[in-house]
XYZ file of C-alpha atoms in Angstrom:
364
model
C -0.408 -0.288 -0.252
C 1.532 3.318 -0.861
C 2.272 5.845 1.404
C -1.125 8.406 0.253
C -3.273 5.409 0.348
C -3.019 4.637 3.525
C -3.156 8.163 4.375
C -6.253 8.188 2.893
C -7.532 5.024 4.474
C -6.385 6.339 7.721
C -8.669 9.489 7.232
C -11.359 7.112 6.261
C -10.922 5.850 9.494
C -10.837 8.676 11.251
C -14.111 10.391 9.761
C -16.319 6.973 9.542
C -15.636 7.271 13.869
C -16.460 11.342 14.049
C -19.581 9.855 11.717
C -20.811 7.413 14.457
C -21.167 10.524 16.656
C -23.241 12.204 14.370
C -24.946 9.320 13.854
C -26.403 9.421 17.969
C -25.870 12.659 18.394
C -29.866 13.489 17.231
C -30.527 10.714 19.209
C -28.372 11.907 22.396
C -29.630 16.213 22.476
C -33.258 13.725 22.437
C -32.790 11.429 25.332
C -31.426 14.459 27.329
C -34.335 17.007 26.344
C -36.655 14.201 28.329
C -34.780 14.256 30.835
C -34.273 17.558 31.932
C -38.229 18.102 31.042
C -39.147 14.626 32.862
C -40.953 13.676 30.019
C -41.617 9.713 28.838
C -43.221 9.852 25.255
C -43.026 6.402 24.387
C -45.182 5.114 27.214
C -48.188 7.821 25.972
C -47.667 8.406 22.192
C -49.563 6.536 19.472
C -49.182 7.744 15.758
C -52.472 8.824 16.820
C -51.437 11.445 19.231
C -48.141 12.974 16.849
C -46.679 16.559 18.756
C -46.939 18.008 15.301
C -49.569 17.614 11.844
C -48.999 19.288 9.445
C -51.872 21.719 7.338
C -53.556 19.509 4.598
C -52.681 21.783 1.798
C -48.845 21.399 3.437
C -48.456 17.316 4.088
C -49.957 17.424 -0.016
C -47.336 18.913 -1.294
C -44.373 17.192 0.382
C -46.577 13.861 -0.046
C -46.719 15.028 -4.297
C -43.651 16.018 -4.122
C -42.027 12.066 -4.180
C -44.922 11.324 -7.271
C -45.570 14.191 -9.711
C -44.550 17.425 -8.010
C -40.725 17.084 -8.138
C -40.211 15.977 -11.750
C -43.305 19.522 -12.796
C -40.606 21.371 -10.722
C -37.476 20.249 -12.015
C -39.428 20.493 -16.142
C -40.440 24.034 -15.718
C -36.969 25.115 -14.335
C -35.354 22.260 -16.704
C -37.489 24.434 -20.027
C -36.872 27.610 -18.364
C -32.380 26.878 -18.424
C -32.714 25.772 -21.618
C -34.304 28.257 -23.677
C -32.581 31.252 -22.155
C -29.321 29.073 -23.477
C -27.752 27.984 -20.164
C -26.739 24.820 -21.504
C -25.117 26.536 -24.460
C -25.640 23.511 -27.219
C -23.644 21.011 -25.414
C -27.291 19.237 -24.665
C -26.641 16.810 -27.938
C -28.893 13.389 -28.743
C -25.994 11.315 -27.095
C -26.558 13.449 -24.019
C -30.380 14.450 -23.774
C -31.463 10.481 -24.214
C -29.004 9.776 -20.861
C -30.461 12.265 -18.989
C -34.228 10.900 -19.705
C -33.455 7.748 -19.089
C -32.059 8.550 -16.039
C -34.796 10.686 -15.073
C -37.847 8.463 -15.727
C -35.788 4.882 -14.515
C -35.002 5.143 -11.115
C -38.932 7.646 -10.328
C -40.824 5.264 -12.017
C -38.930 1.521 -11.769
C -36.091 1.494 -9.423
C -37.059 3.466 -6.356
C -40.543 2.526 -5.883
C -39.797 -0.580 -6.353
C -36.933 -1.040 -3.402
C -39.319 0.839 -1.800
C -42.385 -1.661 -1.667
C -40.171 -4.772 -1.961
C -38.108 -3.527 1.487
C -41.227 -2.529 3.348
C -43.173 -6.316 2.243
C -39.946 -8.065 3.269
C -39.288 -6.037 6.890
C -42.529 -8.175 8.556
C -41.029 -11.009 8.017
C -37.223 -10.074 9.023
C -37.901 -7.391 11.407
C -41.310 -8.610 13.082
C -41.625 -6.862 15.859
C -39.808 -3.829 14.866
C -42.706 -1.811 13.255
C -43.909 1.240 14.102
C -41.330 1.119 17.816
C -41.003 4.790 16.931
C -43.488 5.576 16.326
C -43.085 7.661 20.338
C -40.561 9.852 19.526
C -42.249 13.742 18.328
C -41.846 14.822 15.225
C -39.336 17.179 15.405
C -36.790 14.901 17.256
C -37.552 11.677 13.896
C -37.019 15.134 11.543
C -33.553 15.453 13.298
C -32.809 11.929 13.453
C -33.611 11.138 9.347
C -31.847 14.179 8.668
C -28.982 13.350 9.845
C -29.085 9.578 9.112
C -30.678 10.099 5.469
C -28.084 12.284 4.397
C -24.706 11.503 6.314
C -24.992 8.078 4.746
C -25.321 9.871 1.106
C -22.536 12.045 1.963
C -20.030 8.837 2.265
C -21.816 6.556 -0.639
C -20.797 9.534 -2.532
C -17.340 10.312 -1.001
C -16.525 6.856 -1.033
C -17.560 6.750 -5.111
C -14.740 9.847 -5.559
C -11.947 8.505 -3.370
C -11.418 4.607 -4.093
C -11.187 3.814 -6.982
C -12.984 0.962 -7.209
C -16.113 2.886 -6.989
C -15.672 5.430 -9.313
C -17.623 4.345 -12.614
C -20.163 3.658 -10.912
C -20.834 7.530 -10.433
C -18.613 8.769 -13.591
C -21.690 9.050 -15.158
C -22.936 11.985 -12.906
C -20.104 13.810 -13.707
C -19.252 13.272 -16.896
C -22.279 16.257 -18.384
C -20.105 19.147 -19.890
C -23.144 21.218 -17.933
C -25.147 21.992 -14.926
C -28.959 22.136 -14.823
C -32.110 20.694 -14.054
C -31.326 18.190 -16.627
C -28.443 15.792 -15.149
C -29.615 16.036 -12.137
C -30.634 12.448 -11.580
C -27.799 11.568 -14.324
C -26.893 8.271 -12.614
C -25.927 4.739 -13.342
C -28.456 1.980 -13.345
C -25.851 0.215 -10.100
C -25.079 3.106 -8.664
C -28.899 4.626 -7.693
C -29.656 0.538 -6.897
C -27.838 0.815 -3.790
C -28.161 4.630 -3.716
C -27.439 3.464 0.473
C -29.779 6.483 1.962
C -33.155 4.521 0.526
C -32.658 1.296 2.177
C -32.443 2.989 5.026
C -34.745 5.648 5.029
C -37.409 2.680 4.365
C -36.351 0.618 7.351
C -37.194 3.138 9.482
C -40.263 4.589 7.791
C -41.326 0.747 8.992
C -39.985 1.555 12.411
C -42.368 4.245 12.424
C -40.619 7.644 11.131
C -42.571 7.955 7.999
C -43.857 10.818 8.629
C -41.012 13.106 9.627
C -39.178 11.266 6.025
C -42.192 12.515 4.293
C -40.721 15.925 5.564
C -37.142 15.341 4.831
C -37.607 13.425 1.624
C -38.802 16.794 0.232
C -36.782 19.503 1.602
C -34.002 17.156 0.183
C -34.973 17.204 -3.290
C -35.909 20.798 -3.178
C -32.634 21.475 -2.039
C -30.108 19.200 -3.938
C -32.291 19.588 -6.865
C -31.812 23.741 -6.670
C -28.341 23.054 -5.848
C -27.794 21.585 -9.303
C -29.589 24.007 -11.151
C -27.438 26.663 -13.822
C -29.774 29.485 -12.893
C -27.142 31.262 -9.770
C -29.916 31.734 -7.264
C -27.390 31.926 -4.642
C -25.328 35.062 -6.753
C -27.887 37.782 -4.484
C -26.476 36.055 -1.336
C -23.249 36.882 -2.395
C -23.446 40.484 -3.812
C -25.914 42.680 -1.505
C -24.600 43.276 1.131
C -27.667 43.207 3.705
C -28.559 39.298 2.463
C -24.422 38.917 3.489
C -25.217 37.055 6.516
C -27.810 35.037 5.316
C -25.225 33.718 2.685
C -22.607 33.141 5.487
C -25.124 30.839 7.045
C -27.093 29.111 3.817
C -23.652 28.252 2.076
C -22.647 26.506 5.070
C -25.399 24.889 5.814
C -26.936 23.320 3.249
C -25.473 22.875 -0.972
C -25.538 25.663 -3.177
C -24.577 26.065 -6.524
C -21.741 27.888 -5.638
C -20.603 24.527 -3.072
C -22.015 21.919 -5.404
C -21.194 23.677 -9.332
C -17.596 23.396 -7.805
C -17.870 19.716 -7.487
C -18.554 19.311 -10.731
C -15.975 21.861 -12.484
C -13.437 19.740 -14.778
C -10.437 21.295 -13.126
C -8.868 22.143 -9.928
C -6.723 24.211 -11.326
C -8.176 26.859 -10.584
C -8.981 27.045 -7.280
C -12.694 27.479 -7.617
C -13.068 23.977 -8.772
C -13.223 21.024 -6.099
C -13.932 16.879 -7.801
C -11.907 15.552 -5.853
C -14.816 17.019 -2.382
C -17.735 18.983 -1.642
C -19.258 16.280 -1.865
C -22.826 17.447 0.066
C -26.065 16.897 -0.972
C -28.099 18.497 1.940
C -26.235 19.417 3.936
C -23.245 21.213 2.780
C -21.682 21.099 7.170
C -20.745 18.137 6.335
C -17.534 19.039 4.545
C -16.776 21.704 6.788
C -16.844 19.053 9.964
C -14.938 16.897 8.183
C -12.326 19.548 5.718
C -13.828 18.061 2.386
C -14.907 21.483 1.135
C -14.446 24.339 -0.004
C -16.174 28.228 -0.171
C -15.374 30.462 -2.714
C -18.379 32.162 -4.127
C -17.464 31.415 -8.163
C -18.499 29.126 -10.232
C -16.588 27.074 -12.760
C -15.813 28.483 -16.146
C -16.298 23.702 -17.612
C -17.671 20.986 -15.896
C -17.238 17.722 -16.898
C -14.573 15.255 -17.198
C -11.926 16.532 -19.122
C -11.025 12.967 -20.536
C -14.861 12.933 -21.323
C -15.099 10.411 -24.573
C -18.736 10.743 -24.842
C -20.030 7.182 -24.359
C -22.963 5.443 -25.786
C -25.744 6.645 -23.390
C -26.061 3.008 -22.907
C -22.873 2.679 -21.494
C -22.640 5.176 -19.196
C -26.601 4.762 -17.666
C -25.388 0.576 -17.645
C -21.728 -0.012 -17.049
C -20.423 -2.790 -16.382
C -23.123 -4.753 -18.017
C -22.738 -2.945 -21.114
C -19.383 -1.460 -22.177
C -18.583 1.350 -24.043
C -16.626 1.081 -27.573
C -14.865 3.832 -27.887
C -11.356 3.441 -27.038
C -9.775 4.327 -24.050
C -12.604 4.645 -22.364
C -12.907 4.388 -19.237
C -16.369 2.313 -19.378
C -14.699 0.324 -22.306
C -13.419 -3.228 -21.994
C -9.918 -2.734 -20.322
C -10.243 1.107 -19.990
C -8.626 2.623 -17.526
C -10.103 2.698 -13.710
C -9.361 6.281 -13.882
C -9.164 8.447 -17.011
C -7.520 11.412 -14.899
C -4.614 9.799 -13.633
C -3.654 7.990 -17.081
C -0.230 10.065 -17.873
C -0.208 12.271 -20.891
C 2.919 11.585 -22.568
C 3.869 14.845 -24.406
C 5.691 14.124 -27.666
C 9.237 15.662 -28.281
C 10.463 16.301 -31.574
C 13.877 13.868 -32.280
C 16.833 16.061 -32.492
C 19.334 13.576 -34.139
C 18.136 14.014 -37.135
C 18.802 18.174 -36.973
C 21.695 17.918 -35.048
C 23.714 15.445 -37.961
C 22.649 17.953 -40.085
C 24.367 20.340 -38.622
C 27.646 17.839 -38.853
C 26.654 17.567 -42.410
C 26.709 21.154 -42.847
C 29.785 21.644 -40.755
C 31.302 19.283 -42.914
C 30.845 21.569 -46.318
């Protein structure tokens, strides 16, 4: 094992231990509040006696975000982006096909299927665990779900960048030479199928945290979608003086176009791009805690992969089941594991003939 690999392993190990503390933090704070107030909600509360119940219209909005609501929002914003030329004619037929398939397939097939079979299977695996956490007050349930869901995705995302073996499963999301609604769901199907927090959320919903999960999922969808948008909606928070304090807190708490666009940059040489960091999805604060983030309040001039070969959409979606025919591609048969680590050998002029020519002239 090289020194760099050993150091990275040690960092991942250390950060994993910190993460365990972060996972239990909201649970510990919840029980501390119970101790201070002398309350024991697990003895009296039922699913019919929630400490918080959203108005029907608000509940309907969050419920529909998981079905037609968010796709409708993304479609409207995407049309705006496209109409004002924010894709800069980079949305080719191949890119367009990939984005559309990646948008539709997980929403109408993969995630609903995982949730359905998960909730059907859990009663057999954990028959006594159904609704065991239904007594948890809504806001504490919200905090527990938010940390559990997003911190798990942070690690899932980070490991796909830091472990070469996993990189090609996530590469599809970074190959787009643009940012916008069109590529928000752009992922390899296997990366999506093993999306770790999907299974965690299904399990916690079965255990009684379904109502908090509804709101966490809705808010997270809005934040992550907005962070991918090519509309720089966060810029006024950095340029308008009286909004600066809000912007300072916001960019450290959640993902914004400035921080997440940096993660999709095609280079780190400009001091703006940080594709080997800024891993946060809903919360950017994980990057600050683990030292993987940078904040510049600027936006990259180019996105994607410098070594991108515009591989066939089906190869990007279904690798390694289907491989690319593009020679030298990471997705091709016997292709490099990580394309940007392949050394490019520059051709140098051959000087021998020139020296020989000079010698002949001198001889004359």
